[in-house]
Tab-separated table of C-alpha atoms in Angstrom:
chain	number	residue	atom	x	y	z
F	20	UNK	CA	34.383	-10.970	9.255
F	21	UNK	CA	37.706	-9.100	9.293
F	22	UNK	CA	39.111	-11.429	11.998
F	23	UNK	CA	38.276	-14.536	9.966
F	24	UNK	CA	40.013	-13.168	6.867
F	25	UNK	CA	43.111	-12.277	8.967
F	26	UNK	CA	43.335	-15.852	10.224
F	27	UNK	CA	42.992	-17.188	6.707
F	28	UNK	CA	45.823	-14.845	5.679
F	29	UNK	CA	48.060	-16.400	8.368
F	30	UNK	CA	47.127	-19.906	7.268
F	31	UNK	CA	47.897	-19.001	3.676
F	32	UNK	CA	51.310	-17.683	4.631
F	33	UNK	CA	52.097	-20.888	6.527
F	34	UNK	CA	50.950	-22.903	3.511
F	35	UNK	CA	53.350	-20.924	1.340
F	36	UNK	CA	56.253	-21.636	3.688
F	37	UNK	CA	55.374	-25.335	3.761
F	38	UNK	CA	55.206	-25.437	-0.023
F	39	UNK	CA	58.628	-23.825	-0.419
F	40	UNK	CA	60.148	-26.200	2.157
F	41	UNK	CA	58.701	-29.172	0.356
F	42	UNK	CA	60.147	-27.943	-2.923
F	43	UNK	CA	63.613	-27.652	-1.376
F	44	UNK	CA	63.369	-31.154	0.059
F	45	UNK	CA	62.405	-32.580	-3.327
F	46	UNK	CA	65.253	-30.770	-5.002
F	47	UNK	CA	67.748	-32.162	-2.485
F	48	UNK	CA	66.336	-35.656	-3.010
F	49	UNK	CA	66.810	-35.159	-6.738
F	50	UNK	CA	70.478	-34.343	-6.234
F	51	UNK	CA	71.014	-37.371	-4.006
F	52	UNK	CA	69.476	-39.642	-6.654
F	53	UNK	CA	72.710	-39.355	-8.688
F	54	UNK	CA	74.454	-41.740	-6.216
F	55	UNK	CA	74.859	-45.429	-7.300
F	56	UNK	CA	72.319	-46.522	-4.740
F	57	UNK	CA	69.941	-44.553	-2.525
F	58	UNK	CA	68.267	-45.222	0.757
F	59	UNK	CA	64.593	-44.407	0.532
F	60	UNK	CA	62.179	-43.448	3.155
F	61	UNK	CA	58.625	-44.465	3.731
F	62	UNK	CA	56.666	-41.815	5.595
F	63	UNK	CA	54.118	-43.186	7.975
F	64	UNK	CA	51.294	-41.209	9.572
F	65	UNK	CA	53.561	-40.777	12.640
F	66	UNK	CA	56.459	-39.524	10.510
F	67	UNK	CA	58.635	-42.584	11.436
F	68	UNK	CA	61.446	-43.573	9.041
F	69	UNK	CA	61.509	-47.114	7.686
F	70	UNK	CA	64.187	-49.119	5.849
F	71	UNK	CA	62.053	-49.651	2.817
F	72	UNK	CA	62.668	-47.974	-0.499
F	73	UNK	CA	60.411	-44.923	-1.024
F	74	UNK	CA	57.776	-45.484	-3.708
F	75	UNK	CA	56.516	-42.316	-5.386
F	76	UNK	CA	53.449	-43.173	-7.496
F	77	UNK	CA	54.983	-46.483	-8.464
F	78	UNK	CA	58.477	-45.205	-9.368
F	79	UNK	CA	61.483	-47.402	-8.620
F	80	UNK	CA	64.728	-45.950	-7.197
F	81	UNK	CA	65.985	-45.850	-10.756
F	82	UNK	CA	62.895	-44.078	-12.102
F	83	UNK	CA	62.918	-41.453	-14.766
F	84	UNK	CA	64.353	-38.102	-13.728
F	85	UNK	CA	62.041	-36.369	-16.251
F	86	UNK	CA	58.995	-37.466	-14.294
F	87	UNK	CA	60.531	-36.175	-11.066
F	88	UNK	CA	61.149	-32.813	-12.729
F	89	UNK	CA	57.519	-32.763	-13.913
F	90	UNK	CA	56.318	-33.294	-10.345
F	91	UNK	CA	58.587	-30.537	-9.136
F	92	UNK	CA	57.279	-28.106	-11.767
F	93	UNK	CA	53.699	-28.887	-10.737
F	94	UNK	CA	54.558	-28.138	-7.127
F	95	UNK	CA	56.237	-24.875	-8.085
F	96	UNK	CA	53.126	-23.957	-10.106
F	97	UNK	CA	50.954	-24.503	-7.028
F	98	UNK	CA	53.242	-22.276	-5.004
F	99	UNK	CA	53.027	-19.627	-7.745
F	100	UNK	CA	49.208	-19.761	-7.716
F	101	UNK	CA	49.235	-19.407	-3.957
F	102	UNK	CA	51.472	-16.365	-4.312
F	103	UNK	CA	49.046	-14.787	-6.794
F	104	UNK	CA	46.118	-15.394	-4.474
F	105	UNK	CA	48.053	-13.833	-1.605
F	106	UNK	CA	48.566	-10.742	-3.760
F	107	UNK	CA	44.859	-10.636	-4.609
F	108	UNK	CA	44.019	-10.892	-0.911
F	109	UNK	CA	46.483	-8.128	-0.087
F	110	UNK	CA	44.951	-5.863	-2.730
F	111	UNK	CA	41.439	-6.560	-1.433
F	112	UNK	CA	42.194	-5.809	2.220
F	113	UNK	CA	42.229	-1.966	1.886
F	114	UNK	CA	38.653	-2.011	0.557
F	115	UNK	CA	37.421	-4.544	3.129
F	116	UNK	CA	35.933	-1.865	5.380
F	117	UNK	CA	33.912	-0.413	2.504
F	118	UNK	CA	32.693	-3.881	1.516
F	119	UNK	CA	31.516	-4.574	5.071
F	120	UNK	CA	29.649	-1.256	5.059
F	121	UNK	CA	27.995	-2.171	1.749
F	122	UNK	CA	26.941	-5.545	3.156
F	123	UNK	CA	25.279	-3.879	6.114
F	124	UNK	CA	23.498	-1.486	3.772
F	125	UNK	CA	22.081	-4.360	1.752
F	126	UNK	CA	24.316	-4.227	-1.320
F	127	UNK	CA	24.984	-7.960	-1.259
F	128	UNK	CA	25.314	-8.386	-5.016
F	129	UNK	CA	28.234	-5.959	-5.228
F	130	UNK	CA	29.851	-7.694	-2.301
F	131	UNK	CA	29.795	-11.135	-3.891
F	132	UNK	CA	31.503	-9.882	-7.049
F	133	UNK	CA	34.565	-8.551	-5.212
F	134	UNK	CA	38.048	-10.191	-5.667
F	135	UNK	CA	38.127	-11.127	-2.009
F	136	UNK	CA	35.064	-13.362	-2.330
F	137	UNK	CA	36.370	-14.921	-5.542
F	138	UNK	CA	39.673	-16.119	-4.021
F	139	UNK	CA	38.573	-17.011	-0.516
F	140	UNK	CA	37.187	-20.565	-1.149
F	141	UNK	CA	40.358	-21.797	-2.969
F	142	UNK	CA	42.655	-20.208	-0.450
F	143	UNK	CA	40.792	-21.796	2.467
F	144	UNK	CA	40.831	-25.204	0.826
F	145	UNK	CA	44.602	-25.149	0.235
F	146	UNK	CA	45.291	-23.812	3.680
F	147	UNK	CA	43.306	-26.683	5.200
F	148	UNK	CA	45.110	-29.407	3.210
F	149	UNK	CA	48.621	-27.988	3.657
F	150	UNK	CA	48.762	-26.905	7.289
F	151	UNK	CA	46.760	-29.215	9.514
F	152	UNK	CA	49.055	-28.762	12.504
F	153	UNK	CA	47.922	-25.168	13.085
F	154	UNK	CA	44.393	-26.161	14.153
F	155	UNK	CA	45.355	-25.862	17.803
F	156	UNK	CA	46.345	-22.232	17.280
F	157	UNK	CA	42.911	-20.991	16.175
F	158	UNK	CA	39.785	-21.912	14.338
F	159	UNK	CA	39.942	-24.471	11.556
F	160	UNK	CA	39.363	-23.550	7.953
F	161	UNK	CA	35.950	-25.244	8.178
F	162	UNK	CA	35.106	-22.974	11.111
F	163	UNK	CA	36.234	-19.977	9.110
F	164	UNK	CA	34.076	-21.154	6.228
F	165	UNK	CA	31.171	-21.551	8.623
F	166	UNK	CA	31.757	-18.082	9.978
F	167	UNK	CA	31.788	-16.668	6.479
F	168	UNK	CA	28.582	-18.517	5.676
F	169	UNK	CA	26.954	-17.150	8.830
F	170	UNK	CA	27.862	-13.611	7.880
F	171	UNK	CA	26.476	-14.112	4.406
F	172	UNK	CA	23.251	-15.557	5.796
F	173	UNK	CA	22.963	-12.681	8.236
F	174	UNK	CA	23.442	-10.189	5.452
F	175	UNK	CA	20.786	-11.923	3.336
F	176	UNK	CA	18.451	-11.808	6.317
F	177	UNK	CA	19.140	-8.099	6.645
F	178	UNK	CA	18.346	-7.724	2.953
F	179	UNK	CA	14.994	-9.409	3.573
F	180	UNK	CA	14.384	-7.133	6.557
F	181	UNK	CA	15.135	-4.120	4.409
F	182	UNK	CA	12.731	-5.415	1.795
F	183	UNK	CA	10.030	-5.735	4.463
F	184	UNK	CA	10.838	-2.226	5.656
F	185	UNK	CA	10.568	-0.889	2.119
F	186	UNK	CA	7.219	-2.628	1.794
F	187	UNK	CA	6.012	-1.009	5.008
F	188	UNK	CA	7.177	2.369	3.698
F	189	UNK	CA	5.174	1.782	0.517
F	190	UNK	CA	2.103	0.958	2.591
F	191	UNK	CA	2.409	4.063	4.730
F	192	UNK	CA	0.894	6.489	2.172
F	193	UNK	CA	-2.245	4.319	1.929
F	194	UNK	CA	-2.517	4.185	5.730
F	195	UNK	CA	-1.962	7.919	5.930
F	196	UNK	CA	-4.722	8.540	3.371
F	197	UNK	CA	-7.136	6.237	5.230
F	198	UNK	CA	-6.466	8.051	8.488
F	199	UNK	CA	-7.001	11.350	6.717
F	200	UNK	CA	-10.389	10.213	5.379
F	201	UNK	CA	-11.448	9.012	8.831
F	202	UNK	CA	-10.583	12.413	10.251
F	203	UNK	CA	-12.635	14.149	7.552
F	204	UNK	CA	-15.630	11.904	8.289
F	205	UNK	CA	-15.441	12.762	11.985
F	206	UNK	CA	-15.267	16.477	11.264
F	207	UNK	CA	-18.285	16.223	8.944
F	208	UNK	CA	-20.353	14.909	11.860
F	209	UNK	CA	-19.309	17.811	14.085
F	210	UNK	CA	-20.159	21.461	14.485
F	211	UNK	CA	-20.335	24.092	11.759
F	212	UNK	CA	-16.751	25.105	12.511
F	213	UNK	CA	-15.575	21.484	12.185
F	214	UNK	CA	-17.419	21.102	8.878
F	215	UNK	CA	-15.603	24.169	7.555
F	216	UNK	CA	-12.335	22.672	8.772
F	217	UNK	CA	-13.180	19.482	6.862
F	218	UNK	CA	-13.631	21.484	3.654
F	219	UNK	CA	-10.330	23.299	4.208
F	220	UNK	CA	-8.216	20.176	4.688
F	221	UNK	CA	-9.923	18.450	1.759
F	222	UNK	CA	-8.981	21.368	-0.479
F	223	UNK	CA	-5.406	21.216	0.862
F	224	UNK	CA	-5.096	17.541	-0.095
F	225	UNK	CA	-6.885	17.875	-3.427
F	226	UNK	CA	-3.662	18.577	-5.314
F	227	UNK	CA	-2.113	15.322	-4.084
F	228	UNK	CA	-5.190	13.067	-4.085
F	229	UNK	CA	-7.378	14.886	-6.599
F	230	UNK	CA	-7.653	11.787	-8.782
F	231	UNK	CA	-9.151	9.671	-5.997
F	232	UNK	CA	-12.949	9.458	-5.946
F	233	UNK	CA	-12.904	8.822	-2.179
F	234	UNK	CA	-11.595	12.327	-1.623
F	235	UNK	CA	-13.746	13.922	-4.312
F	236	UNK	CA	-17.125	12.670	-3.121
F	237	UNK	CA	-16.238	13.801	0.394
F	238	UNK	CA	-15.379	17.210	-1.018
F	239	UNK	CA	-18.747	17.315	-2.799
F	240	UNK	CA	-20.382	16.335	0.501
F	241	UNK	CA	-18.562	19.141	2.295
F	242	UNK	CA	-19.815	21.699	-0.258
F	243	UNK	CA	-23.383	20.428	0.095
F	244	UNK	CA	-23.164	20.536	3.887
F	245	UNK	CA	-21.927	24.124	3.950
F	246	UNK	CA	-24.668	25.066	1.471
F	247	UNK	CA	-27.218	24.227	4.143
F	248	UNK	CA	-25.289	26.223	6.755
F	249	UNK	CA	-24.818	29.361	4.629
F	250	UNK	CA	-27.084	32.350	5.026
F	251	UNK	CA	-26.509	34.328	1.801
F	252	UNK	CA	-27.935	33.382	-1.576
F	253	UNK	CA	-24.664	33.866	-3.462
F	254	UNK	CA	-22.723	31.734	-1.025
F	255	UNK	CA	-25.315	28.971	-1.210
F	256	UNK	CA	-25.218	29.027	-4.999
F	257	UNK	CA	-21.407	28.881	-5.045
F	258	UNK	CA	-21.348	25.873	-2.738
F	259	UNK	CA	-24.001	24.099	-4.840
F	260	UNK	CA	-22.111	24.763	-8.096
F	261	UNK	CA	-18.803	23.580	-6.666
F	262	UNK	CA	-20.437	20.497	-5.185
F	263	UNK	CA	-22.005	19.581	-8.521
F	264	UNK	CA	-18.725	20.042	-10.380
F	265	UNK	CA	-16.720	17.937	-7.914
F	266	UNK	CA	-19.443	15.294	-7.708
F	267	UNK	CA	-19.464	14.916	-11.479
F	268	UNK	CA	-15.689	14.407	-11.443
F	269	UNK	CA	-15.993	11.779	-8.700
F	270	UNK	CA	-18.558	9.833	-10.756
F	271	UNK	CA	-16.343	10.028	-13.828
F	272	UNK	CA	-13.339	8.635	-11.933
F	273	UNK	CA	-15.285	5.826	-10.264
F	274	UNK	CA	-18.683	4.998	-11.787
F	275	UNK	CA	-19.110	2.129	-9.292
F	276	UNK	CA	-18.999	4.356	-6.209
F	277	UNK	CA	-22.463	4.674	-4.686
F	278	UNK	CA	-21.361	7.630	-2.564
F	279	UNK	CA	-20.124	9.514	-5.629
F	280	UNK	CA	-23.515	9.076	-7.338
F	281	UNK	CA	-25.374	10.099	-4.175
F	282	UNK	CA	-23.545	13.358	-3.582
F	283	UNK	CA	-23.581	14.294	-7.244
F	284	UNK	CA	-27.371	13.777	-7.207
F	285	UNK	CA	-27.734	15.899	-4.059
F	286	UNK	CA	-25.678	18.711	-5.597
F	287	UNK	CA	-27.863	18.596	-8.737
F	288	UNK	CA	-30.913	18.860	-6.513
F	289	UNK	CA	-29.476	21.916	-4.754
F	290	UNK	CA	-28.751	23.629	-8.055
F	291	UNK	CA	-32.435	23.321	-8.994
F	292	UNK	CA	-33.145	26.077	-6.467
F	293	UNK	CA	-31.046	28.631	-8.359
F	294	UNK	CA	-31.459	27.677	-12.045
F	295	UNK	CA	-34.003	28.554	-14.679
F	296	UNK	CA	-36.930	26.228	-15.275
F	297	UNK	CA	-35.021	24.587	-18.146
F	298	UNK	CA	-31.934	23.828	-16.039
F	299	UNK	CA	-34.087	22.928	-13.059
F	300	UNK	CA	-35.779	20.175	-15.052
F	301	UNK	CA	-32.446	19.051	-16.498
F	302	UNK	CA	-30.949	18.778	-13.008
F	303	UNK	CA	-34.058	16.892	-11.944
F	304	UNK	CA	-33.381	14.223	-14.573
F	305	UNK	CA	-29.736	14.003	-13.467
F	306	UNK	CA	-30.849	13.710	-9.858
F	307	UNK	CA	-33.191	10.798	-10.624
F	308	UNK	CA	-30.649	8.925	-12.771
F	309	UNK	CA	-27.884	9.042	-10.152
F	310	UNK	CA	-30.164	8.204	-7.226
F	311	UNK	CA	-31.336	5.144	-9.163
F	312	UNK	CA	-27.686	4.203	-9.771
F	313	UNK	CA	-26.915	4.646	-6.089
F	314	UNK	CA	-29.782	2.297	-5.144
F	315	UNK	CA	-28.521	-0.225	-7.686
F	316	UNK	CA	-25.025	-0.153	-6.173
F	317	UNK	CA	-26.171	0.032	-2.543
F	318	UNK	CA	-29.735	-1.300	-2.276
F	319	UNK	CA	-29.882	-1.326	1.539
F	320	UNK	CA	-29.065	2.366	1.958
F	321	UNK	CA	-32.078	4.232	3.433
F	322	UNK	CA	-30.768	7.649	2.389
F	323	UNK	CA	-31.104	6.813	-1.302
F	324	UNK	CA	-34.775	5.875	-0.878
F	325	UNK	CA	-35.363	9.080	1.073
F	326	UNK	CA	-33.856	11.093	-1.794
F	327	UNK	CA	-35.952	9.223	-4.342
F	328	UNK	CA	-39.074	9.864	-2.247
F	329	UNK	CA	-38.244	13.573	-2.185
F	330	UNK	CA	-37.856	13.572	-5.972
F	331	UNK	CA	-41.162	11.776	-6.519
F	332	UNK	CA	-42.982	14.165	-4.193
F	333	UNK	CA	-41.460	17.225	-5.954
F	334	UNK	CA	-42.343	15.922	-9.420
F	335	UNK	CA	-45.893	15.211	-8.258
F	336	UNK	CA	-46.128	18.866	-7.177
F	337	UNK	CA	-44.806	20.355	-10.470
F	338	UNK	CA	-46.864	23.231	-11.832
F	339	UNK	CA	-48.590	23.148	-15.178
F	340	UNK	CA	-46.024	25.459	-16.796
F	341	UNK	CA	-43.124	23.384	-15.518
F	342	UNK	CA	-44.618	20.267	-17.045
F	343	UNK	CA	-45.113	22.051	-20.362
F	344	UNK	CA	-41.499	23.233	-20.422
F	345	UNK	CA	-40.287	19.728	-19.626
F	346	UNK	CA	-42.406	18.272	-22.425
F	347	UNK	CA	-41.071	20.876	-24.882
F	348	UNK	CA	-37.388	20.400	-23.995
F	349	UNK	CA	-37.198	16.683	-23.257
F	350	UNK	CA	-40.136	15.199	-25.150
F	351	UNK	CA	-42.029	14.230	-22.034
F	352	UNK	CA	-42.060	15.574	-18.485
F	353	UNK	CA	-40.747	13.521	-15.551
F	354	UNK	CA	-43.448	11.297	-14.162
F	355	UNK	CA	-44.064	10.420	-10.496
F	356	UNK	CA	-46.960	10.411	-8.050
F	357	UNK	CA	-47.474	10.954	-4.338
F	358	UNK	CA	-48.065	7.207	-4.024
F	359	UNK	CA	-44.551	6.656	-5.452
F	360	UNK	CA	-43.149	9.073	-2.905
F	361	UNK	CA	-45.017	7.336	-0.066
F	362	UNK	CA	-43.613	3.914	-1.014
F	363	UNK	CA	-40.059	5.249	-0.877
F	364	UNK	CA	-40.533	7.000	2.484
F	365	UNK	CA	-41.991	3.785	3.924
F	366	UNK	CA	-38.980	1.881	2.547
F	367	UNK	CA	-36.761	4.236	4.543
F	368	UNK	CA	-38.636	3.320	7.739
F	369	UNK	CA	-38.351	-0.358	6.874
F	370	UNK	CA	-34.575	-0.161	6.481
F	371	UNK	CA	-33.994	2.335	9.298
F	372	UNK	CA	-36.850	2.871	11.786
F	373	UNK	CA	-37.112	6.463	13.023
F	374	UNK	CA	-34.673	7.519	10.323
F	375	UNK	CA	-35.258	11.267	10.687
F	376	UNK	CA	-37.712	13.940	11.636
F	377	UNK	CA	-37.839	15.036	7.978
F	378	UNK	CA	-38.850	11.564	6.772
F	379	UNK	CA	-41.751	11.454	9.240
F	380	UNK	CA	-42.816	14.908	8.071
F	381	UNK	CA	-42.962	13.785	4.445
F	382	UNK	CA	-44.930	10.688	5.463
F	383	UNK	CA	-47.387	13.020	7.179
F	384	UNK	CA	-47.732	15.162	4.040
F	385	UNK	CA	-48.211	12.118	1.780
F	386	UNK	CA	-50.934	10.575	3.980
F	387	UNK	CA	-52.687	13.940	4.312
F	388	UNK	CA	-52.619	14.439	0.525
F	389	UNK	CA	-54.079	10.949	0.003
F	390	UNK	CA	-56.796	11.571	2.596
F	391	UNK	CA	-55.532	9.043	5.131
F	392	UNK	CA	-55.888	11.397	8.091
F	393	UNK	CA	-55.420	8.917	10.922
F	394	UNK	CA	-52.129	7.709	9.512
F	395	UNK	CA	-51.140	11.314	8.872
F	396	UNK	CA	-51.786	12.143	12.539
F	397	UNK	CA	-49.707	9.174	13.666
F	398	UNK	CA	-46.771	10.226	11.500
F	399	UNK	CA	-47.117	13.816	12.645
F	400	UNK	CA	-46.965	12.774	16.300
F	401	UNK	CA	-43.897	10.641	15.619
F	402	UNK	CA	-42.248	13.561	13.828
F	403	UNK	CA	-42.918	15.926	16.731
F	404	UNK	CA	-41.389	13.430	19.180
F	405	UNK	CA	-38.027	13.494	17.438
F	406	UNK	CA	-35.300	16.076	17.911
F	407	UNK	CA	-34.025	18.202	15.050
F	408	UNK	CA	-30.427	17.090	14.352
F	409	UNK	CA	-29.896	18.728	10.969
F	410	UNK	CA	-30.806	21.788	8.977
F	411	UNK	CA	-33.348	19.713	7.099
F	412	UNK	CA	-34.948	18.637	10.389
F	413	UNK	CA	-35.232	22.271	11.428
F	414	UNK	CA	-37.097	23.074	8.218
F	415	UNK	CA	-39.320	20.040	8.835
F	416	UNK	CA	-40.165	21.384	12.287
F	417	UNK	CA	-41.405	24.620	10.702
F	418	UNK	CA	-43.702	22.618	8.425
F	419	UNK	CA	-45.031	20.643	11.369
F	420	UNK	CA	-46.165	23.867	12.996
F	421	UNK	CA	-48.657	24.236	10.109
F	422	UNK	CA	-49.487	20.537	9.745
F	423	UNK	CA	-50.448	19.908	13.361
F	424	UNK	CA	-53.344	22.467	13.425
F	425	UNK	CA	-54.484	21.280	10.001
F	426	UNK	CA	-54.747	17.737	11.365
F	427	UNK	CA	-56.430	18.831	14.588
F	428	UNK	CA	-53.418	18.185	16.788
């Protein structure tokens, strides 16, 4: 870019010299016109002199001197304009390096407003029309124009590349958050130590992403998972309380998230183990409402039907006093039967055969309660054939140790 402008500067200087020379020649011709008769010249394209009288825009040899003076003043004005443009170019050259740097950095709009870019087109045009003989010494003015256009196009392309880069930078936080969530999900499927690590990094990111339900329901899940792994009553209760609080916040932020409803329901169910009868029943209602919402949002999820089956079975086993308290506080106690529980556990098997050892155990208990012993034996055998892969499965195995003798197995 700097080389092209230097060549244009040379062409402009030559144009200035040519203009001054032409002015001198016209002035001398004006002086010679005072003779009684003058010999004119007709300039051909090969610069040959002819005997004819020179015709300047239809003027005769005895034409008006006032018109000749007017032509001369116009020429001098052109030379004066060229001189002003040369000064503008000279004043712009010291800042050329900074302008090039700005172009490379993407500040194209500032570049186009500079004095150099305002005067360049006129200067190139005049240089082309005035000094055609200098084409053999370097690039033509059209080539210089083309070079300038190429640089401008390149700079615009760089601006577009920068815009794409900025867009990629804006997308990076979302990609980073997605990768973070994937890591948390992997840790949740791991050992007890990895599950504790998952809780720790979720708490670290809570300040930055605490208004995202995707993080919050995973945090509620982490609290519920560590509840099952804890050994002390106080620690279990703390995890259940924190899980319920975070789950409620996740539901509030995104009521259409099935996972948020699920883990809030699970946390409410855990709290029932540590609350009074009044709060236990209240949490039971919350549990049922959010499991129903989860099924509505995600009807093919077997876990939701398993949770609903657990709720129905628990309600069917409520004591007389618990039903009375529920009727006093809420108008009527929650209603569900073992048959309702059985339908939900069978739905789990329909959606996900051999879902879990715990599901088979509850199927065994439901069939035994309903007197369908042969089916109860079949479910019990299937439950015993499965490995315990969770804390809940381990508790189910303990129940099977009592169910098998009761069923004659």
